[in-house]
């Protein structure tokens, strides 16, 4: 299957700082990528749909100015958590849609964010 | 709105035991149904899927049948192995075009002991 990477795999930051997480499709082009948040023992919650060359579509209740998404190329989407607070600590997962493989979503390994 | 409910874990089995993880869904229309597996330290991987009623998805000895009458998609395997230890997620997807959003259940942790 296709491969999606995320960087970094974990990050610790101070409250008030911003953190950028990268999601890359390594062997296919993805016009659409998705960002999820996963809390312990809970489901993946879709935060936003990232579309190459256009603005992201955010799910209800997700702050656009807090979670900035940029999808500047067909292989890279970034999620920036601005002015992070301890309640933003979570596991963030991205996926990329491969139109060449029946629109299947391929998932990255996730990024653990801890805000002190 | 759409939702997926799967059995609470954790599930602990001995090697070669029979596995069932229940999954039911609520959705309008005709969603596609999926099982994803997440091995420790890795991303989610598609395990199997079914796109219409009565379809059976199968992979690596796992099976699930799309039952529209009971809105269910239960995952089964006849004989589990230690290497099957992972978190299993049931999910549904509706729509086409630009709408390919997945709705996930909470996940079920499976531990298989030798």
PDB file of C-alpha atoms in Angstrom:
ATOM      1  CA  UNK A   1       0.000   0.000   0.000  1.00  0.00           C
ATOM      2  CA  UNK A   2       0.887   3.651  -0.245  1.00  0.00           C
ATOM      3  CA  UNK A   3       2.967   5.269   2.479  1.00  0.00           C
ATOM      4  CA  UNK A   4       2.193   8.385   4.475  1.00  0.00           C
ATOM      5  CA  UNK A   5       4.708   9.874   6.861  1.00  0.00           C
ATOM      6  CA  UNK A   6       4.331  12.388   9.668  1.00  0.00           C
ATOM      7  CA  UNK A   7       6.945  14.556  11.262  1.00  0.00           C
ATOM      8  CA  UNK A   8       7.680  14.853  14.077  1.00  0.00           C
ATOM      9  CA  UNK A   9       6.503  11.649  15.697  1.00  0.00           C
ATOM     10  CA  UNK A  10       6.374  13.409  19.053  1.00  0.00           C
ATOM     11  CA  UNK A  11       6.867  16.968  20.277  1.00  0.00           C
ATOM     12  CA  UNK A  12       6.874  18.712  23.627  1.00  0.00           C
ATOM     13  CA  UNK A  13       6.378  22.450  23.728  1.00  0.00           C
ATOM     14  CA  UNK A  14       5.693  25.261  26.173  1.00  0.00           C
ATOM     15  CA  UNK A  15       2.281  26.813  26.517  1.00  0.00           C
ATOM     16  CA  UNK A  16       1.835  29.751  24.151  1.00  0.00           C
ATOM     17  CA  UNK A  17       4.162  28.512  21.438  1.00  0.00           C
ATOM     18  CA  UNK A  18       3.192  27.214  18.010  1.00  0.00           C
ATOM     19  CA  UNK A  19       3.902  23.758  16.663  1.00  0.00           C
ATOM     20  CA  UNK A  20       3.908  22.586  13.058  1.00  0.00           C
ATOM     21  CA  UNK A  21       3.202  18.981  12.076  1.00  0.00           C
ATOM     22  CA  UNK A  22       3.921  17.724   8.569  1.00  0.00           C
ATOM     23  CA  UNK A  23       2.085  15.022   6.661  1.00  0.00           C
ATOM     24  CA  UNK A  24       3.611  13.654   3.461  1.00  0.00           C
ATOM     25  CA  UNK A  25       2.413  11.138   0.921  1.00  0.00           C
ATOM     26  CA  UNK A  26       5.652   9.436  -0.108  1.00  0.00           C
ATOM     27  CA  UNK A  27       4.741   7.514  -3.227  1.00  0.00           C
ATOM     28  CA  UNK A  28       1.536   9.050  -4.511  1.00  0.00           C
ATOM     29  CA  UNK A  29      -0.056  12.427  -5.027  1.00  0.00           C
ATOM     30  CA  UNK A  30      -2.886  13.387  -2.740  1.00  0.00           C
ATOM     31  CA  UNK A  31      -5.269  16.203  -3.613  1.00  0.00           C
ATOM     32  CA  UNK A  32      -7.081  15.535  -0.364  1.00  0.00           C
ATOM     33  CA  UNK A  33      -5.631  14.915   3.069  1.00  0.00           C
ATOM     34  CA  UNK A  34      -7.404  14.657   6.389  1.00  0.00           C
ATOM     35  CA  UNK A  35      -6.386  15.646   9.906  1.00  0.00           C
ATOM     36  CA  UNK A  36      -7.671  13.733  12.916  1.00  0.00           C
ATOM     37  CA  UNK A  37      -7.290  14.061  16.630  1.00  0.00           C
ATOM     38  CA  UNK A  38      -7.341  11.041  18.907  1.00  0.00           C
ATOM     39  CA  UNK A  39      -7.858  11.153  22.649  1.00  0.00           C
ATOM     40  CA  UNK A  40      -6.905   8.205  24.881  1.00  0.00           C
ATOM     41  CA  UNK A  41      -9.346   5.331  24.545  1.00  0.00           C
ATOM     42  CA  UNK A  42     -11.482   7.347  22.168  1.00  0.00           C
ATOM     43  CA  UNK A  43     -12.169   7.423  18.503  1.00  0.00           C
ATOM     44  CA  UNK A  44     -10.429   9.426  15.840  1.00  0.00           C
ATOM     45  CA  UNK A  45     -12.155  12.771  15.498  1.00  0.00           C
ATOM     46  CA  UNK A  46     -11.948  14.405  12.097  1.00  0.00           C
ATOM     47  CA  UNK A  47     -10.713  17.968  12.461  1.00  0.00           C
ATOM     48  CA  UNK A  48     -10.504  19.129   8.876  1.00  0.00           C
ATOM     49  CA  UNK A  49     -10.220  18.156   5.251  1.00  0.00           C
ATOM     50  CA  UNK A  50      -7.204  19.619   3.521  1.00  0.00           C
ATOM     51  CA  UNK A  51      -7.472  20.288  -0.197  1.00  0.00           C
ATOM     52  CA  UNK A  52      -4.429  21.022  -2.334  1.00  0.00           C
ATOM     53  CA  UNK A  53      -4.407  24.599  -3.522  1.00  0.00           C
ATOM     54  CA  UNK A  54      -7.487  25.702  -1.613  1.00  0.00           C
ATOM     55  CA  UNK A  55      -8.671  26.394   1.892  1.00  0.00           C
ATOM     56  CA  UNK A  56      -9.232  23.567   4.296  1.00  0.00           C
ATOM     57  CA  UNK A  57     -12.731  22.554   5.325  1.00  0.00           C
ATOM     58  CA  UNK A  58     -13.049  22.438   9.101  1.00  0.00           C
ATOM     59  CA  UNK A  59     -15.467  20.299  11.075  1.00  0.00           C
ATOM     60  CA  UNK A  60     -17.949  21.949  13.377  1.00  0.00           C
ATOM     61  CA  UNK A  61     -16.373  23.037  16.633  1.00  0.00           C
ATOM     62  CA  UNK A  62     -12.789  23.107  15.347  1.00  0.00           C
ATOM     63  CA  UNK A  63     -11.182  26.539  15.546  1.00  0.00           C
ATOM     64  CA  UNK A  64      -9.754  27.577  12.201  1.00  0.00           C
ATOM     65  CA  UNK A  65      -7.439  30.175  13.695  1.00  0.00           C
ATOM     66  CA  UNK A  66      -6.166  27.704  16.244  1.00  0.00           C
ATOM     67  CA  UNK A  67      -5.412  24.853  13.881  1.00  0.00           C
ATOM     68  CA  UNK A  68      -3.955  26.253  10.691  1.00  0.00           C
ATOM     69  CA  UNK A  69      -3.821  23.881   7.748  1.00  0.00           C
ATOM     70  CA  UNK A  70      -1.799  24.391   4.603  1.00  0.00           C
ATOM     71  CA  UNK A  71      -1.791  22.011   1.630  1.00  0.00           C
ATOM     72  CA  UNK A  72       0.642  23.702  -0.700  1.00  0.00           C
ATOM     73  CA  UNK A  73       1.632  20.689  -2.782  1.00  0.00           C
ATOM     74  CA  UNK A  74       0.235  17.347  -3.825  1.00  0.00           C
ATOM     75  CA  UNK A  75       2.429  15.513  -1.341  1.00  0.00           C
ATOM     76  CA  UNK A  76       2.491  17.772   1.707  1.00  0.00           C
ATOM     77  CA  UNK A  77      -0.040  19.104   4.181  1.00  0.00           C
ATOM     78  CA  UNK A  78       0.871  20.871   7.401  1.00  0.00           C
ATOM     79  CA  UNK A  79      -1.073  21.418  10.605  1.00  0.00           C
ATOM     80  CA  UNK A  80       0.063  24.276  12.833  1.00  0.00           C
ATOM     81  CA  UNK A  81      -1.249  24.410  16.368  1.00  0.00           C
ATOM     82  CA  UNK A  82      -1.018  28.092  17.269  1.00  0.00           C
ATOM     83  CA  UNK A  83      -0.593  29.405  20.791  1.00  0.00           C
ATOM     84  CA  UNK A  84      -0.746  25.876  22.137  1.00  0.00           C
ATOM     85  CA  UNK A  85      -2.250  25.171  25.550  1.00  0.00           C
ATOM     86  CA  UNK A  86      -2.194  22.009  27.673  1.00  0.00           C
ATOM     87  CA  UNK A  87      -5.689  21.085  26.484  1.00  0.00           C
ATOM     88  CA  UNK A  88      -4.277  20.819  22.948  1.00  0.00           C
ATOM     89  CA  UNK A  89      -2.141  17.894  24.062  1.00  0.00           C
ATOM     90  CA  UNK A  90      -3.258  14.932  22.014  1.00  0.00           C
ATOM     91  CA  UNK A  91      -2.369  12.447  19.293  1.00  0.00           C
ATOM     92  CA  UNK A  92      -2.733  13.975  15.833  1.00  0.00           C
ATOM     93  CA  UNK A  93      -3.104  11.693  12.824  1.00  0.00           C
ATOM     94  CA  UNK A  94      -3.225  12.542   9.146  1.00  0.00           C
ATOM     95  CA  UNK A  95      -4.411  10.525   6.199  1.00  0.00           C
ATOM     96  CA  UNK A  96      -4.119  10.993   2.463  1.00  0.00           C
ATOM     97  CA  UNK A  97      -6.606   9.957  -0.143  1.00  0.00           C
ATOM     98  CA  UNK A  98      -5.165   8.028  -3.090  1.00  0.00           C
ATOM     99  CA  UNK A  99      -7.407   8.393  -6.121  1.00  0.00           C
ATOM    100  CA  UNK A 100      -5.311   5.806  -7.888  1.00  0.00           C
ATOM    101  CA  UNK A 101      -6.267   3.168  -5.320  1.00  0.00           C
ATOM    102  CA  UNK A 102     -10.049   3.416  -5.203  1.00  0.00           C
ATOM    103  CA  UNK A 103      -9.905   6.566  -3.080  1.00  0.00           C
ATOM    104  CA  UNK A 104      -8.569   4.603  -0.143  1.00  0.00           C
ATOM    105  CA  UNK A 105      -7.214   6.694   2.726  1.00  0.00           C
ATOM    106  CA  UNK A 106      -3.688   5.884   3.878  1.00  0.00           C
ATOM    107  CA  UNK A 107      -2.792   6.941   7.390  1.00  0.00           C
ATOM    108  CA  UNK A 108       0.341   8.391   8.890  1.00  0.00           C
ATOM    109  CA  UNK A 109       1.762   6.986  12.141  1.00  0.00           C
ATOM    110  CA  UNK A 110       0.607   9.987  14.165  1.00  0.00           C
ATOM    111  CA  UNK A 111       2.241  12.779  16.161  1.00  0.00           C
ATOM    112  CA  UNK A 112       2.083  12.945  19.948  1.00  0.00           C
ATOM    113  CA  UNK A 113       1.860  16.571  21.097  1.00  0.00           C
ATOM    114  CA  UNK A 114       2.425  17.443  24.731  1.00  0.00           C
ATOM    115  CA  UNK A 115       2.002  21.057  25.801  1.00  0.00           C
ATOM    116  CA  UNK A 116       3.501  21.935  29.160  1.00  0.00           C
TER     117      UNK A 116
ATOM    118  CA  UNK B   1     -25.615  12.342  12.427  1.00  0.00           C
ATOM    119  CA  UNK B   2     -23.725   9.251  11.387  1.00  0.00           C
ATOM    120  CA  UNK B   3     -22.143   7.140  14.101  1.00  0.00           C
ATOM    121  CA  UNK B   4     -20.368   3.850  14.680  1.00  0.00           C
ATOM    122  CA  UNK B   5     -20.577   1.802  17.863  1.00  0.00           C
ATOM    123  CA  UNK B   6     -18.182  -1.037  18.528  1.00  0.00           C
ATOM    124  CA  UNK B   7     -17.733  -3.273  21.508  1.00  0.00           C
ATOM    125  CA  UNK B   8     -15.735  -1.955  24.390  1.00  0.00           C
ATOM    126  CA  UNK B   9     -12.384  -3.516  24.990  1.00  0.00           C
ATOM    127  CA  UNK B  10      -9.953  -4.610  25.892  1.00  0.00           C
ATOM    128  CA  UNK B  11     -10.384  -8.126  24.534  1.00  0.00           C
ATOM    129  CA  UNK B  12      -7.883 -10.745  25.659  1.00  0.00           C
ATOM    130  CA  UNK B  13      -7.737 -14.135  23.977  1.00  0.00           C
ATOM    131  CA  UNK B  14      -5.473 -17.118  23.842  1.00  0.00           C
ATOM    132  CA  UNK B  15      -3.796 -18.049  20.586  1.00  0.00           C
ATOM    133  CA  UNK B  16      -6.082 -20.011  18.208  1.00  0.00           C
ATOM    134  CA  UNK B  17      -9.253 -18.723  19.902  1.00  0.00           C
ATOM    135  CA  UNK B  18     -12.226 -17.436  17.897  1.00  0.00           C
ATOM    136  CA  UNK B  19     -12.586 -13.673  17.671  1.00  0.00           C
ATOM    137  CA  UNK B  20     -15.684 -11.534  17.277  1.00  0.00           C
ATOM    138  CA  UNK B  21     -15.676  -7.755  17.576  1.00  0.00           C
ATOM    139  CA  UNK B  22     -19.143  -6.294  17.221  1.00  0.00           C
ATOM    140  CA  UNK B  23     -19.811  -3.155  15.216  1.00  0.00           C
ATOM    141  CA  UNK B  24     -23.105  -1.430  14.499  1.00  0.00           C
ATOM    142  CA  UNK B  25     -23.714   1.808  12.684  1.00  0.00           C
ATOM    143  CA  UNK B  26     -26.259   4.570  12.297  1.00  0.00           C
ATOM    144  CA  UNK B  27     -26.383   6.340   8.969  1.00  0.00           C
ATOM    145  CA  UNK B  28     -28.783   7.455   6.323  1.00  0.00           C
ATOM    146  CA  UNK B  29     -28.391   6.077   2.844  1.00  0.00           C
ATOM    147  CA  UNK B  30     -25.944   3.371   1.941  1.00  0.00           C
ATOM    148  CA  UNK B  31     -22.538   3.846   3.526  1.00  0.00           C
ATOM    149  CA  UNK B  32     -19.431   1.837   2.800  1.00  0.00           C
ATOM    150  CA  UNK B  33     -18.099   0.001   5.838  1.00  0.00           C
ATOM    151  CA  UNK B  34     -14.508  -0.592   6.875  1.00  0.00           C
ATOM    152  CA  UNK B  35     -12.327  -2.254   9.468  1.00  0.00           C
ATOM    153  CA  UNK B  36      -8.963  -0.663  10.150  1.00  0.00           C
ATOM    154  CA  UNK B  37      -6.187  -2.101  12.302  1.00  0.00           C
ATOM    155  CA  UNK B  38      -3.539  -0.156  14.205  1.00  0.00           C
ATOM    156  CA  UNK B  39      -0.491  -2.132  15.296  1.00  0.00           C
ATOM    157  CA  UNK B  40       1.633  -0.701  18.102  1.00  0.00           C
ATOM    158  CA  UNK B  41       3.606   2.317  16.942  1.00  0.00           C
ATOM    159  CA  UNK B  42       2.122   2.304  13.453  1.00  0.00           C
ATOM    160  CA  UNK B  43      -0.584   4.133  11.524  1.00  0.00           C
ATOM    161  CA  UNK B  44      -4.015   2.754  10.770  1.00  0.00           C
ATOM    162  CA  UNK B  45      -4.163   0.210   7.967  1.00  0.00           C
ATOM    163  CA  UNK B  46      -7.199  -0.877   6.044  1.00  0.00           C
ATOM    164  CA  UNK B  47      -8.015  -4.454   6.987  1.00  0.00           C
ATOM    165  CA  UNK B  48     -11.139  -5.046   4.935  1.00  0.00           C
ATOM    166  CA  UNK B  49     -14.161  -3.292   3.534  1.00  0.00           C
ATOM    167  CA  UNK B  50     -17.631  -3.797   2.080  1.00  0.00           C
ATOM    168  CA  UNK B  51     -19.465  -1.334  -0.093  1.00  0.00           C
ATOM    169  CA  UNK B  52     -22.996  -2.710  -0.245  1.00  0.00           C
ATOM    170  CA  UNK B  53     -25.435  -4.872   1.648  1.00  0.00           C
ATOM    171  CA  UNK B  54     -24.550  -8.573   1.950  1.00  0.00           C
ATOM    172  CA  UNK B  55     -20.996  -7.982   0.743  1.00  0.00           C
ATOM    173  CA  UNK B  56     -18.364  -9.858   2.703  1.00  0.00           C
ATOM    174  CA  UNK B  57     -14.970  -8.299   3.171  1.00  0.00           C
ATOM    175  CA  UNK B  58     -12.059 -10.593   3.990  1.00  0.00           C
ATOM    176  CA  UNK B  59      -8.319 -10.319   4.518  1.00  0.00           C
ATOM    177  CA  UNK B  60      -5.645 -12.162   6.522  1.00  0.00           C
ATOM    178  CA  UNK B  61      -8.245 -14.607   7.848  1.00  0.00           C
ATOM    179  CA  UNK B  62     -10.542 -11.836   9.070  1.00  0.00           C
ATOM    180  CA  UNK B  63     -14.072 -11.520   7.724  1.00  0.00           C
ATOM    181  CA  UNK B  64     -16.996  -9.131   8.102  1.00  0.00           C
ATOM    182  CA  UNK B  65     -20.388  -9.115   6.373  1.00  0.00           C
ATOM    183  CA  UNK B  66     -22.378  -5.947   5.667  1.00  0.00           C
ATOM    184  CA  UNK B  67     -25.799  -6.583   7.239  1.00  0.00           C
ATOM    185  CA  UNK B  68     -28.173  -3.795   6.368  1.00  0.00           C
ATOM    186  CA  UNK B  69     -31.128  -5.321   8.223  1.00  0.00           C
ATOM    187  CA  UNK B  70     -29.211  -5.226  11.500  1.00  0.00           C
ATOM    188  CA  UNK B  71     -26.953  -2.273  10.555  1.00  0.00           C
ATOM    189  CA  UNK B  72     -23.957  -4.339  11.567  1.00  0.00           C
ATOM    190  CA  UNK B  73     -20.476  -5.199  10.338  1.00  0.00           C
ATOM    191  CA  UNK B  74     -19.033  -7.576  12.911  1.00  0.00           C
ATOM    192  CA  UNK B  75     -15.393  -8.624  12.573  1.00  0.00           C
ATOM    193  CA  UNK B  76     -14.542 -12.323  12.958  1.00  0.00           C
ATOM    194  CA  UNK B  77     -11.518 -14.552  12.778  1.00  0.00           C
ATOM    195  CA  UNK B  78     -11.545 -18.258  13.368  1.00  0.00           C
ATOM    196  CA  UNK B  79      -8.106 -18.618  14.951  1.00  0.00           C
ATOM    197  CA  UNK B  80      -6.211 -15.590  16.217  1.00  0.00           C
ATOM    198  CA  UNK B  81      -2.453 -15.315  16.473  1.00  0.00           C
ATOM    199  CA  UNK B  82      -0.215 -13.307  18.774  1.00  0.00           C
ATOM    200  CA  UNK B  83       0.609 -11.086  15.807  1.00  0.00           C
ATOM    201  CA  UNK B  84      -3.064 -10.036  15.612  1.00  0.00           C
ATOM    202  CA  UNK B  85      -2.662  -8.044  18.813  1.00  0.00           C
ATOM    203  CA  UNK B  86      -3.626  -4.496  17.855  1.00  0.00           C
ATOM    204  CA  UNK B  87      -6.406  -1.913  18.050  1.00  0.00           C
ATOM    205  CA  UNK B  88      -9.271  -2.486  15.630  1.00  0.00           C
ATOM    206  CA  UNK B  89     -11.483   0.351  14.361  1.00  0.00           C
ATOM    207  CA  UNK B  90     -14.806   0.018  12.610  1.00  0.00           C
ATOM    208  CA  UNK B  91     -15.680   2.914  10.296  1.00  0.00           C
ATOM    209  CA  UNK B  92     -18.191   4.077   7.746  1.00  0.00           C
ATOM    210  CA  UNK B  93     -17.914   6.394   4.779  1.00  0.00           C
ATOM    211  CA  UNK B  94     -20.627   8.099   2.842  1.00  0.00           C
ATOM    212  CA  UNK B  95     -20.783  10.183  -0.234  1.00  0.00           C
ATOM    213  CA  UNK B  96     -18.583  10.660  -3.212  1.00  0.00           C
ATOM    214  CA  UNK B  97     -16.892  13.480  -4.980  1.00  0.00           C
ATOM    215  CA  UNK B  98     -15.178  15.601  -2.409  1.00  0.00           C
ATOM    216  CA  UNK B  99     -16.929  13.986   0.529  1.00  0.00           C
ATOM    217  CA  UNK B 100     -14.808  11.026   1.586  1.00  0.00           C
ATOM    218  CA  UNK B 101     -14.930  11.527   5.314  1.00  0.00           C
ATOM    219  CA  UNK B 102     -14.633   8.498   7.551  1.00  0.00           C
ATOM    220  CA  UNK B 103     -16.584   8.147  10.781  1.00  0.00           C
ATOM    221  CA  UNK B 104     -14.843   5.863  13.276  1.00  0.00           C
ATOM    222  CA  UNK B 105     -15.862   3.798  16.257  1.00  0.00           C
ATOM    223  CA  UNK B 106     -13.838   4.119  19.454  1.00  0.00           C
ATOM    224  CA  UNK B 107     -11.577   1.194  18.713  1.00  0.00           C
ATOM    225  CA  UNK B 108     -11.164  -2.176  20.417  1.00  0.00           C
ATOM    226  CA  UNK B 109      -7.834  -3.277  21.837  1.00  0.00           C
ATOM    227  CA  UNK B 110      -7.149  -6.960  21.191  1.00  0.00           C
ATOM    228  CA  UNK B 111      -4.411  -8.796  23.039  1.00  0.00           C
ATOM    229  CA  UNK B 112      -3.605 -12.370  22.053  1.00  0.00           C
ATOM    230  CA  UNK B 113      -1.534 -14.401  24.485  1.00  0.00           C
ATOM    231  CA  UNK B 114       0.602 -17.384  23.457  1.00  0.00           C
TER     232      UNK B 114
END
